[in-house]
Coordinates of C-alpha atoms in Angstrom, one line a residue:
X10 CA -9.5 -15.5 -7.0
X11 CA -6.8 -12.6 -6.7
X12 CA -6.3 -11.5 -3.3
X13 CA -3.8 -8.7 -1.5
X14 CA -2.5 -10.0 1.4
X15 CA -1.6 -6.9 3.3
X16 CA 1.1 -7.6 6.7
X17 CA 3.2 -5.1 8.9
X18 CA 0.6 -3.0 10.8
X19 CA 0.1 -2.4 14.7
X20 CA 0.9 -0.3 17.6
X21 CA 4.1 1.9 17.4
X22 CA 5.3 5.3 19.8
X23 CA 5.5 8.6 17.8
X24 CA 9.0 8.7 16.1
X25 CA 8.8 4.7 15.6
X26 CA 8.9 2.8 12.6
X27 CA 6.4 0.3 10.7
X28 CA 6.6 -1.8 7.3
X29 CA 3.8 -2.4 5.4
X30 CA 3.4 -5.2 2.8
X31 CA 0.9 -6.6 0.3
X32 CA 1.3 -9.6 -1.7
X33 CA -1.0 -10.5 -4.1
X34 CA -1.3 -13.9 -5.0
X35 CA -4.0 -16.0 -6.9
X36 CA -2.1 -16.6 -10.7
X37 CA -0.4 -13.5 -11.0
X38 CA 1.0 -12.3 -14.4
X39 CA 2.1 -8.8 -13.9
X40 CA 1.8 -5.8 -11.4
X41 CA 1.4 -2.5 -12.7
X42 CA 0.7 0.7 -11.1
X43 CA 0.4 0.2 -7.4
X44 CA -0.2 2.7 -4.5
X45 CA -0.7 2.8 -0.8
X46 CA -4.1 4.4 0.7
X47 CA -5.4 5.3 4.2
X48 CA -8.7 6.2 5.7
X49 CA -9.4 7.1 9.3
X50 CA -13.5 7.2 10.5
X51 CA -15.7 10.1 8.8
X52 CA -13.1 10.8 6.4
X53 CA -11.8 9.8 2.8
X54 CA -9.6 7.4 1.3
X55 CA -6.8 9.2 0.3
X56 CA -3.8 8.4 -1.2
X57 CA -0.3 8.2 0.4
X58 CA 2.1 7.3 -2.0
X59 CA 1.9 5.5 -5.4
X60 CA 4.5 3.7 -7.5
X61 CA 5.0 3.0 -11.2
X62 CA 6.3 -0.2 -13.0
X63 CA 9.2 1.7 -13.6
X64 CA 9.9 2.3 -10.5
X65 CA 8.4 6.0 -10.5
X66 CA 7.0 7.1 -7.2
X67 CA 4.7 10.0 -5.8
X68 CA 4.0 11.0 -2.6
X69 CA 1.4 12.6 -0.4
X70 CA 3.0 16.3 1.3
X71 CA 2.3 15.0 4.4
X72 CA 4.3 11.9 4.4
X73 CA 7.6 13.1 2.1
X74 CA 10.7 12.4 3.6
X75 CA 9.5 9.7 5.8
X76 CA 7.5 7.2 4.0
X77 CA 8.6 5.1 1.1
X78 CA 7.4 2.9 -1.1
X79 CA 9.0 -0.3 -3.2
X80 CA 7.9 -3.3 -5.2
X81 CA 9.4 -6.7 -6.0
X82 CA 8.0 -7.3 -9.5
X83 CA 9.1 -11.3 -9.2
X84 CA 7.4 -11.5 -5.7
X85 CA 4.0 -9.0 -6.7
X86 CA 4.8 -7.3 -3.6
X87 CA 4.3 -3.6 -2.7
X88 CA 5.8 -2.7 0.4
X89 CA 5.6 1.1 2.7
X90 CA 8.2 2.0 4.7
X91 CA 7.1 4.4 7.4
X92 CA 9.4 6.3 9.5
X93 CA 9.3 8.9 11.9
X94 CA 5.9 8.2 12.4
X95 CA 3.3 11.0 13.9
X96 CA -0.4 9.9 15.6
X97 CA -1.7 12.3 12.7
X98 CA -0.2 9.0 10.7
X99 CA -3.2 6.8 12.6
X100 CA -5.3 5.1 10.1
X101 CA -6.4 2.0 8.1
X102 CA -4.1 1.4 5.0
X103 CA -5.0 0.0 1.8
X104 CA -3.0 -1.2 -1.1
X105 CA -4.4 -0.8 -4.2
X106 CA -2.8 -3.2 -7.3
X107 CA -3.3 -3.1 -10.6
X108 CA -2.2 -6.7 -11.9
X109 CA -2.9 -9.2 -15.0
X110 CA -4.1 -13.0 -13.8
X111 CA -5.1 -16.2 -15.3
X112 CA -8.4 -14.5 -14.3
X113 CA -8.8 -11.6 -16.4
X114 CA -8.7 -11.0 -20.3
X115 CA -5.3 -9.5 -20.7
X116 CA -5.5 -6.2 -19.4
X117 CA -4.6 -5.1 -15.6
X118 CA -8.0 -5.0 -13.7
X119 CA -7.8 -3.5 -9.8
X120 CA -7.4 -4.8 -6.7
X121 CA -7.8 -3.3 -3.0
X122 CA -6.0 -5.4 0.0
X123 CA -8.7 -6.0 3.1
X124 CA -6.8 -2.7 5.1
X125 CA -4.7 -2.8 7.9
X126 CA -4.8 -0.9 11.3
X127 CA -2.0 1.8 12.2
X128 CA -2.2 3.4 15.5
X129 CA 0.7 5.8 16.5
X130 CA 0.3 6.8 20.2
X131 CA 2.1 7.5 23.0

């Protein structure tokens, strides 16, 4: 019944700007740890950038200084922030939430959003 409603993607020139969301609804308690992953054809998930409850965030190398990632705990949102982008940045992105529902038995189970498209070409 949880789902991650991910938003934001598309089409966007090198040096352009994008905002990713995901919103997880379906009887939300909490949100814990969340994080942002992308995956291009033939290759691995891997992940971008991560955030703690606490606000605590780590980032890949490749997208320091021009990526960031928030949360609104009240909303269950993650959002990604994605500036300066490069076509190197082309991919599918996932979120990936870890969240207590109505559904679950107390502790934080994990959740992957259905992936969005980012292209970044001229």
């Amino acid at each position: 019944q949880v789902q991650l409603v991910e938003s934001g993607g598309g089409l966007v020139q090198p040096g352009g700007s994008l905002r990713l969301s995901c919103a997880a609804t379906g009887g939300i308690f909490g949100m814990y740890a969340v994080g942002w992953y992308r995956q291009t054809p033939g290759k691995q998930r891997d992940l971008v950038a991560e955030i703690t409850r606490g606000g605590s965030t780590n980032y890949a190398d490749s997208v320091k200084g021009r990526f960031t990632i928030s949360r609104d705990n009240a909303r269950h949102t993650v959002y990604l922030q994605m500036n300066s982008l490069k076509p190197e940045d082309t991919a599918v992105y996932y979120c990936d939430l870890f969240v207590t529902s109505v559904y679950g038995l107390g502790s934080p189970e994990e959740y992957w959003g259905q992936g969005i498209q980012v292209t970044v070409s001229s």
